[in-house]
Amino acid sequence: MHKVAVVGDRDSVLGFRALGVHVYIAYEANETRKIVDSIAKEDYGVIFITEQLANLIPETIDRYNSEITPAVILIPSNQGTLGIGMKNINKNVEKAVGSNIL
């Protein structure tokens, strides 16, 4: 069974620990990239990452989006959403179904 991780600023991701999700705290692009690359090599099936951090490392996010696992899912932070997580979901649904059903 694959593990689940979340990467983001402390205030945005700490609550996930209560759900049994492995929590990784990051604030800058370089540390975020290192964390994502490191946990992607482990047995993680899903990595949630705040949109704000994902926005700092688009090339890393794109690299994992072209692979089957881990699935990298963008989530809003406690500062709100940038809309890129939903845009990615719409794009993936459209690719899978042939049209945007959302």
PDB file of C-alpha atoms in Angstrom:
ATOM      1  CA  MET A   1       0.000   0.000   0.000  1.00  0.00           C
ATOM      2  CA  HIS A   2       1.298   3.417  -0.935  1.00  0.00           C
ATOM      3  CA  LYS A   3       1.802   6.202   1.567  1.00  0.00           C
ATOM      4  CA  VAL A   4       0.359   9.710   1.335  1.00  0.00           C
ATOM      5  CA  ALA A   5       2.317  12.912   1.977  1.00  0.00           C
ATOM      6  CA  VAL A   6       1.538  16.609   2.097  1.00  0.00           C
ATOM      7  CA  VAL A   7       4.064  19.403   1.535  1.00  0.00           C
ATOM      8  CA  GLY A   8       3.429  23.005   2.505  1.00  0.00           C
ATOM      9  CA  ASP A   9       3.832  25.711   5.063  1.00  0.00           C
ATOM     10  CA  ARG A  10       3.260  24.693   8.676  1.00  0.00           C
ATOM     11  CA  ASP A  11      -0.114  26.380   9.137  1.00  0.00           C
ATOM     12  CA  SER A  12      -1.528  24.876   5.939  1.00  0.00           C
ATOM     13  CA  VAL A  13      -0.503  21.245   6.392  1.00  0.00           C
ATOM     14  CA  LEU A  14      -0.177  20.454  10.089  1.00  0.00           C
ATOM     15  CA  GLY A  15      -3.827  19.376  10.348  1.00  0.00           C
ATOM     16  CA  PHE A  16      -3.193  16.552   7.873  1.00  0.00           C
ATOM     17  CA  ARG A  17      -1.111  14.765  10.509  1.00  0.00           C
ATOM     18  CA  ALA A  18      -4.321  13.899  12.381  1.00  0.00           C
ATOM     19  CA  LEU A  19      -5.472  12.020   9.265  1.00  0.00           C
ATOM     20  CA  GLY A  20      -2.351   9.858   9.200  1.00  0.00           C
ATOM     21  CA  VAL A  21      -0.753  11.743   6.316  1.00  0.00           C
ATOM     22  CA  HIS A  22       3.012  12.273   6.434  1.00  0.00           C
ATOM     23  CA  VAL A  23       3.592  16.020   6.745  1.00  0.00           C
ATOM     24  CA  TYR A  24       6.601  17.866   5.296  1.00  0.00           C
ATOM     25  CA  ILE A  25       7.085  21.548   6.075  1.00  0.00           C
ATOM     26  CA  ALA A  26       8.652  23.794   3.425  1.00  0.00           C
ATOM     27  CA  TYR A  27       8.726  27.493   2.606  1.00  0.00           C
ATOM     28  CA  GLU A  28      11.202  27.965  -0.254  1.00  0.00           C
ATOM     29  CA  ALA A  29      11.612  26.519  -3.751  1.00  0.00           C
ATOM     30  CA  ASN A  30      14.885  24.689  -3.136  1.00  0.00           C
ATOM     31  CA  GLU A  31      13.746  22.906   0.031  1.00  0.00           C
ATOM     32  CA  THR A  32      10.393  22.068  -1.589  1.00  0.00           C
ATOM     33  CA  ARG A  33      12.104  20.550  -4.640  1.00  0.00           C
ATOM     34  CA  LYS A  34      14.403  18.450  -2.422  1.00  0.00           C
ATOM     35  CA  ILE A  35      11.496  17.182  -0.322  1.00  0.00           C
ATOM     36  CA  VAL A  36       9.323  16.278  -3.320  1.00  0.00           C
ATOM     37  CA  ASP A  37      12.190  14.523  -5.126  1.00  0.00           C
ATOM     38  CA  SER A  38      13.139  12.643  -1.963  1.00  0.00           C
ATOM     39  CA  ILE A  39       9.670  11.370  -1.075  1.00  0.00           C
ATOM     40  CA  ALA A  40       8.878  10.559  -4.714  1.00  0.00           C
ATOM     41  CA  LYS A  41      11.663   7.941  -4.538  1.00  0.00           C
ATOM     42  CA  GLU A  42       9.983   6.334  -1.534  1.00  0.00           C
ATOM     43  CA  ASP A  43       6.713   4.387  -1.544  1.00  0.00           C
ATOM     44  CA  TYR A  44       4.380   7.385  -1.837  1.00  0.00           C
ATOM     45  CA  GLY A  45       1.382   7.071  -4.126  1.00  0.00           C
ATOM     46  CA  VAL A  46       0.063  10.596  -3.568  1.00  0.00           C
ATOM     47  CA  ILE A  47       1.841  13.827  -2.729  1.00  0.00           C
ATOM     48  CA  PHE A  48      -0.358  16.799  -1.914  1.00  0.00           C
ATOM     49  CA  ILE A  49       1.441  20.135  -2.241  1.00  0.00           C
ATOM     50  CA  THR A  50       0.144  23.633  -1.643  1.00  0.00           C
ATOM     51  CA  GLU A  51      -0.418  25.677  -4.779  1.00  0.00           C
ATOM     52  CA  GLN A  52       1.897  28.395  -3.488  1.00  0.00           C
ATOM     53  CA  LEU A  53       4.843  25.982  -3.222  1.00  0.00           C
ATOM     54  CA  ALA A  54       3.986  24.204  -6.466  1.00  0.00           C
ATOM     55  CA  ASN A  55       4.044  27.593  -8.172  1.00  0.00           C
ATOM     56  CA  LEU A  56       7.710  27.920  -7.104  1.00  0.00           C
ATOM     57  CA  ILE A  57       8.752  24.596  -8.699  1.00  0.00           C
ATOM     58  CA  PRO A  58       6.700  24.184 -11.909  1.00  0.00           C
ATOM     59  CA  GLU A  59       9.347  22.082 -13.687  1.00  0.00           C
ATOM     60  CA  THR A  60       9.380  19.555 -10.839  1.00  0.00           C
ATOM     61  CA  ILE A  61       5.579  19.362 -10.783  1.00  0.00           C
ATOM     62  CA  ASP A  62       5.492  18.872 -14.573  1.00  0.00           C
ATOM     63  CA  ARG A  63       8.049  16.065 -14.339  1.00  0.00           C
ATOM     64  CA  TYR A  64       5.900  14.092 -11.890  1.00  0.00           C
ATOM     65  CA  ASN A  65       2.679  14.834 -13.776  1.00  0.00           C
ATOM     66  CA  SER A  66       4.069  12.797 -16.665  1.00  0.00           C
ATOM     67  CA  GLU A  67       4.630   9.755 -14.412  1.00  0.00           C
ATOM     68  CA  ILE A  68       2.091   7.309 -13.025  1.00  0.00           C
ATOM     69  CA  THR A  69       3.227   7.529  -9.418  1.00  0.00           C
ATOM     70  CA  PRO A  70       3.373   9.492  -7.341  1.00  0.00           C
ATOM     71  CA  ALA A  71       0.295  11.504  -8.184  1.00  0.00           C
ATOM     72  CA  VAL A  72       1.042  15.127  -7.316  1.00  0.00           C
ATOM     73  CA  ILE A  73      -2.125  16.963  -6.306  1.00  0.00           C
ATOM     74  CA  LEU A  74      -2.162  20.724  -5.786  1.00  0.00           C
ATOM     75  CA  ILE A  75      -4.204  22.011  -2.841  1.00  0.00           C
ATOM     76  CA  PRO A  76      -4.953  25.515  -1.582  1.00  0.00           C
ATOM     77  CA  SER A  77      -2.977  26.787   1.374  1.00  0.00           C
ATOM     78  CA  ASN A  78      -4.413  28.599   4.362  1.00  0.00           C
ATOM     79  CA  GLN A  79      -3.809  31.796   2.336  1.00  0.00           C
ATOM     80  CA  GLY A  80      -6.398  30.727  -0.236  1.00  0.00           C
ATOM     81  CA  THR A  81      -6.301  29.263  -3.704  1.00  0.00           C
ATOM     82  CA  LEU A  82      -4.429  30.358  -6.795  1.00  0.00           C
ATOM     83  CA  GLY A  83      -6.775  28.325  -9.010  1.00  0.00           C
ATOM     84  CA  ILE A  84      -3.997  26.220 -10.538  1.00  0.00           C
ATOM     85  CA  GLY A  85      -5.016  23.028  -8.746  1.00  0.00           C
ATOM     86  CA  MET A  86      -8.496  23.114 -10.261  1.00  0.00           C
ATOM     87  CA  LYS A  87      -7.070  24.063 -13.658  1.00  0.00           C
ATOM     88  CA  ASN A  88      -4.848  20.955 -13.534  1.00  0.00           C
ATOM     89  CA  ILE A  89      -7.782  18.746 -12.555  1.00  0.00           C
ATOM     90  CA  ASN A  90      -9.844  20.123 -15.451  1.00  0.00           C
ATOM     91  CA  LYS A  91      -6.966  19.525 -17.862  1.00  0.00           C
ATOM     92  CA  ASN A  92      -6.512  15.922 -16.694  1.00  0.00           C
ATOM     93  CA  VAL A  93     -10.237  15.167 -16.851  1.00  0.00           C
ATOM     94  CA  GLU A  94     -10.403  16.608 -20.353  1.00  0.00           C
ATOM     95  CA  LYS A  95      -7.416  14.499 -21.412  1.00  0.00           C
ATOM     96  CA  ALA A  96      -8.962  11.319 -19.971  1.00  0.00           C
ATOM     97  CA  VAL A  97     -12.547  11.850 -21.130  1.00  0.00           C
ATOM     98  CA  GLY A  98     -12.072  13.905 -24.278  1.00  0.00           C
ATOM     99  CA  SER A  99     -13.981  16.930 -23.047  1.00  0.00           C
ATOM    100  CA  ASN A 100     -14.271  19.042 -19.941  1.00  0.00           C
ATOM    101  CA  ILE A 101     -17.155  17.495 -17.999  1.00  0.00           C
ATOM    102  CA  LEU A 102     -16.508  19.568 -14.887  1.00  0.00           C
TER     103      LEU A 102
END
